[in-house]
Amino acid sequence: WAAAGLLDAPLAATPSALAAAPGGGLVALTRTGTVQVTSHPGGAWARLATERALASSPAARSCGLTSLTAVGYTASGAALLAGACTRGGHAGIFVHSASGWVAAGPALPAALAGRPVTVLQLARSGSANVALLQAGTGRTASLLGAWSTGTGSGWRLSAPHPLAGAQPRSAAVAGQALGVLLSGGRAVTVSGPGAAWQALPGLPAGTATLPAGAATLAAGPASGFQLLTARLSRLSVWAAGPSGWTRSQMIKVSIPYGSSG
């Protein structure tokens, strides 16, 4: 581990607010919509972009960018920004180049082309970038997985998954597969471009009633998924298998209750 210089700003409350470059740099999305970068551990932070400036650029005006939601890097070290767009048709993903920001998001299938698109999460898996997209809002919204080449372009989509009112709670990338934990105690996964979504085994009892943030998906061994659940001072680690979820570990965390007050 190596410490980066202090980022004197709170991170945005999104899963992909911080990302590491292949060469050791970092990019961060702050709560005010400013994007900061540092080129090496311990280095100073510098402004790369702002939400307002990007939204007014030619690259983002075509999709009607309203907010930034995620940051990342391509395998070649180019910064990626992503956000929520009001104009249907393309996902708002932008690659940093010598000439500025370039729109690189995928076009949606015709059935979803008129819906607003939000990039919920960005991740890198090997030489590919993986994105979780939500097309539409409310009960008609759908999830899509997207996979790109190492340059952050050439995105390929999964089949859409209708949410039917459910809300995405967390997502994880395991190998090429993308898994999403949904409200209501369900989880789904998609194996890659062109694939249909499949239900993961029914979650452990009581998961659906846990507060937001107390259950999350994570990548497990052999390109599988794990589920982490927190109840009071106990952290449980669950592994997905053919017959369901098995608790593989339970960690008791010493918490001095009342110390925060």
XYZ file of C-alpha atoms in Angstrom:
261
model
C 0.000 0.000 0.000
C 1.151 3.540 -0.694
C -0.588 6.667 0.553
C -1.773 9.284 -1.907
C -1.676 12.949 -1.025
C -4.621 14.261 0.935
C -7.729 14.974 -1.147
C -9.159 17.990 0.611
C -12.766 17.357 -0.460
C -15.447 14.752 0.297
C -16.012 12.076 -2.335
C -19.313 11.898 -4.194
C -21.802 9.435 -2.711
C -21.551 6.999 -5.631
C -19.893 3.550 -5.862
C -17.385 4.613 -8.547
C -16.236 7.931 -7.086
C -12.581 6.790 -6.905
C -10.516 4.772 -9.394
C -6.885 3.752 -9.840
C -4.911 4.050 -13.066
C -2.767 1.151 -14.341
C 0.338 3.243 -13.602
C -0.607 4.104 -10.029
C -2.457 7.404 -10.428
C -5.902 8.111 -9.010
C -8.993 9.937 -10.215
C -11.683 11.111 -7.789
C -15.174 12.557 -8.169
C -15.986 14.936 -5.335
C -19.340 15.861 -3.883
C -19.306 19.222 -5.680
C -18.908 17.598 -9.117
C -15.199 18.379 -9.459
C -12.912 15.657 -10.847
C -9.432 15.564 -9.310
C -6.409 13.479 -10.349
C -3.018 12.612 -8.940
C -0.359 11.011 -11.121
C 1.422 8.951 -8.456
C 1.089 7.878 -4.808
C 1.847 10.780 -2.520
C 1.481 13.297 -5.337
C -0.538 16.468 -5.261
C -4.099 16.502 -6.569
C -5.029 18.649 -9.577
C -8.360 19.499 -11.180
C -9.105 17.520 -14.338
C -12.704 18.566 -15.054
C -15.903 19.844 -13.511
C -19.433 18.625 -13.983
C -20.548 22.013 -15.283
C -17.694 22.378 -17.790
C -18.154 18.866 -19.163
C -21.937 19.300 -19.458
C -21.430 22.399 -21.622
C -18.889 20.714 -23.924
C -19.874 19.415 -27.379
C -19.154 15.851 -26.238
C -21.778 15.979 -23.477
C -24.413 18.324 -24.899
C -25.599 15.672 -27.338
C -26.702 13.395 -24.477
C -27.939 16.133 -22.151
C -25.540 15.372 -19.293
C -27.057 16.436 -15.965
C -24.621 14.978 -13.422
C -21.459 12.915 -13.077
C -21.851 9.562 -11.361
C -18.636 7.594 -11.984
C -14.946 7.855 -12.813
C -12.463 5.292 -14.107
C -9.477 4.568 -16.308
C -8.976 2.598 -19.482
C -6.294 -0.086 -19.622
C -4.113 2.393 -21.524
C -4.391 4.955 -18.687
C -6.906 7.405 -20.187
C -9.387 8.856 -17.683
C -13.070 7.968 -18.027
C -16.014 10.021 -16.784
C -19.638 8.882 -16.812
C -22.953 10.293 -15.720
C -26.687 10.695 -16.131
C -28.126 11.931 -19.433
C -31.636 13.143 -20.161
C -31.604 12.538 -23.915
C -32.123 8.910 -24.784
C -30.063 6.974 -27.252
C -26.541 6.875 -25.815
C -24.945 6.303 -22.440
C -22.943 9.253 -21.119
C -19.383 7.881 -21.022
C -16.472 10.159 -21.950
C -12.779 9.439 -22.576
C -10.055 12.008 -21.955
C -7.788 12.642 -24.954
C -5.197 15.182 -26.064
C -7.971 17.237 -27.678
C -10.320 17.106 -24.679
C -13.269 14.900 -23.769
C -14.672 12.540 -26.390
C -18.104 10.884 -26.184
C -17.542 7.115 -26.161
C -20.720 5.639 -24.659
C -22.660 2.863 -26.372
C -25.894 3.357 -28.289
C -28.908 1.694 -26.718
C -31.126 -0.809 -28.537
C -34.082 0.674 -30.398
C -36.586 -0.419 -27.730
C -34.774 1.723 -25.121
C -33.505 4.513 -27.346
C -35.891 7.167 -26.046
C -35.145 6.681 -22.351
C -32.756 8.676 -20.159
C -29.632 6.699 -19.245
C -27.600 6.741 -16.031
C -24.224 5.055 -15.620
C -24.487 3.516 -12.147
C -20.991 2.066 -11.920
C -17.682 1.743 -13.782
C -15.036 -0.930 -13.244
C -12.037 -2.368 -15.032
C -11.582 -6.112 -15.478
C -8.290 -7.066 -17.069
C -7.964 -4.999 -20.233
C -11.701 -4.302 -20.509
C -13.951 -1.690 -18.922
C -17.325 -2.741 -17.510
C -20.265 -0.413 -16.915
C -23.649 -0.881 -15.286
C -26.352 1.202 -16.980
C -29.922 2.036 -16.060
C -32.214 3.008 -18.905
C -35.438 4.742 -17.911
C -36.895 5.452 -14.490
C -39.517 4.006 -12.182
C -41.217 0.707 -12.902
C -40.258 0.739 -16.585
C -36.497 1.056 -15.936
C -34.084 -1.616 -17.145
C -30.518 -2.619 -16.318
C -27.867 -3.263 -18.943
C -24.276 -4.395 -18.674
C -21.721 -2.884 -21.062
C -18.197 -4.058 -21.914
C -15.580 -2.109 -23.853
C -12.145 -2.568 -25.331
C -9.078 -1.290 -23.506
C -9.513 2.123 -25.130
C -12.906 2.786 -23.547
C -14.738 2.536 -26.863
C -16.380 -0.236 -28.865
C -18.904 -1.001 -26.122
C -21.051 -4.132 -26.365
C -24.261 -4.518 -24.373
C -26.050 -7.311 -22.572
C -29.741 -7.950 -22.975
C -31.847 -5.551 -20.846
C -33.206 -6.673 -17.480
C -36.544 -5.052 -16.480
C -36.353 -3.815 -12.889
C -40.129 -3.786 -12.331
C -39.769 -1.268 -9.519
C -36.710 -2.806 -7.824
C -33.713 -0.599 -7.015
C -30.048 -1.553 -7.575
C -28.272 -1.687 -4.176
C -24.744 -2.736 -5.153
C -22.855 -4.276 -8.047
C -19.643 -6.235 -8.513
C -17.557 -7.519 -11.415
C -16.154 -11.052 -11.201
C -14.059 -11.865 -14.248
C -16.283 -10.764 -17.099
C -19.530 -11.389 -15.199
C -21.518 -8.546 -13.653
C -23.655 -9.114 -10.567
C -26.236 -6.733 -9.083
C -27.919 -6.825 -5.689
C -31.488 -5.504 -5.896
C -33.958 -4.268 -3.315
C -36.433 -6.866 -2.192
C -33.775 -9.480 -1.444
C -32.897 -10.510 -5.000
C -29.675 -10.591 -6.994
C -29.063 -11.085 -10.729
C -26.018 -11.655 -12.898
C -25.058 -11.466 -16.559
C -22.045 -13.277 -18.003
C -21.040 -10.875 -20.777
C -21.993 -9.070 -23.991
C -25.160 -10.334 -25.646
C -26.087 -12.537 -22.694
C -29.379 -12.559 -20.813
C -29.572 -11.864 -17.096
C -29.956 -14.795 -14.705
C -31.154 -14.876 -11.110
C -28.571 -15.686 -8.466
C -29.690 -18.117 -5.733
C -32.175 -16.789 -3.201
C -30.344 -14.613 -0.687
C -29.841 -15.679 2.948
C -32.822 -15.199 5.249
C -33.193 -11.654 6.527
C -31.114 -10.016 3.797
C -34.094 -8.179 2.346
C -34.772 -6.425 5.664
C -31.222 -5.167 6.203
C -30.780 -1.387 5.938
C -29.123 0.104 2.870
C -25.391 -0.492 2.928
C -25.591 -3.517 5.261
C -25.483 -6.004 2.375
C -23.278 -5.832 -0.698
C -22.046 -8.048 -3.508
C -18.326 -8.593 -4.016
C -16.155 -10.567 -6.407
C -15.236 -14.013 -5.099
C -12.738 -16.670 -6.141
C -12.955 -18.416 -9.522
C -15.002 -15.567 -11.062
C -17.854 -16.128 -8.614
C -19.660 -13.772 -6.261
C -19.699 -13.291 -2.519
C -22.290 -11.540 -0.382
C -21.222 -9.473 2.629
C -23.833 -8.777 5.305
C -23.460 -6.751 8.503
C -25.607 -7.154 11.611
C -24.553 -5.195 14.677
C -20.945 -6.285 15.320
C -20.961 -9.330 12.999
C -19.792 -9.357 9.386
C -20.804 -12.485 7.488
C -19.239 -13.606 4.209
C -21.463 -15.783 2.015
C -20.389 -17.733 -1.078
C -22.792 -18.494 -3.929
C -23.064 -22.146 -4.925
C -25.415 -24.409 -6.911
C -27.570 -25.038 -3.838
C -27.623 -21.472 -2.550
C -25.519 -19.203 -0.358
C -23.208 -20.733 2.242
C -21.672 -18.699 5.047
C -17.924 -19.174 4.678
C -16.795 -16.759 7.385
C -18.123 -14.649 10.246
C -16.043 -11.843 11.711
C -16.849 -10.241 15.044
C -15.877 -6.588 15.027
C -15.180 -4.925 18.359
C -17.332 -1.785 18.463
C -17.235 0.452 21.569
C -20.922 1.399 21.531
C -21.641 4.933 22.620
C -18.156 6.192 21.767
C -19.475 8.395 18.940
C -21.622 10.412 21.309
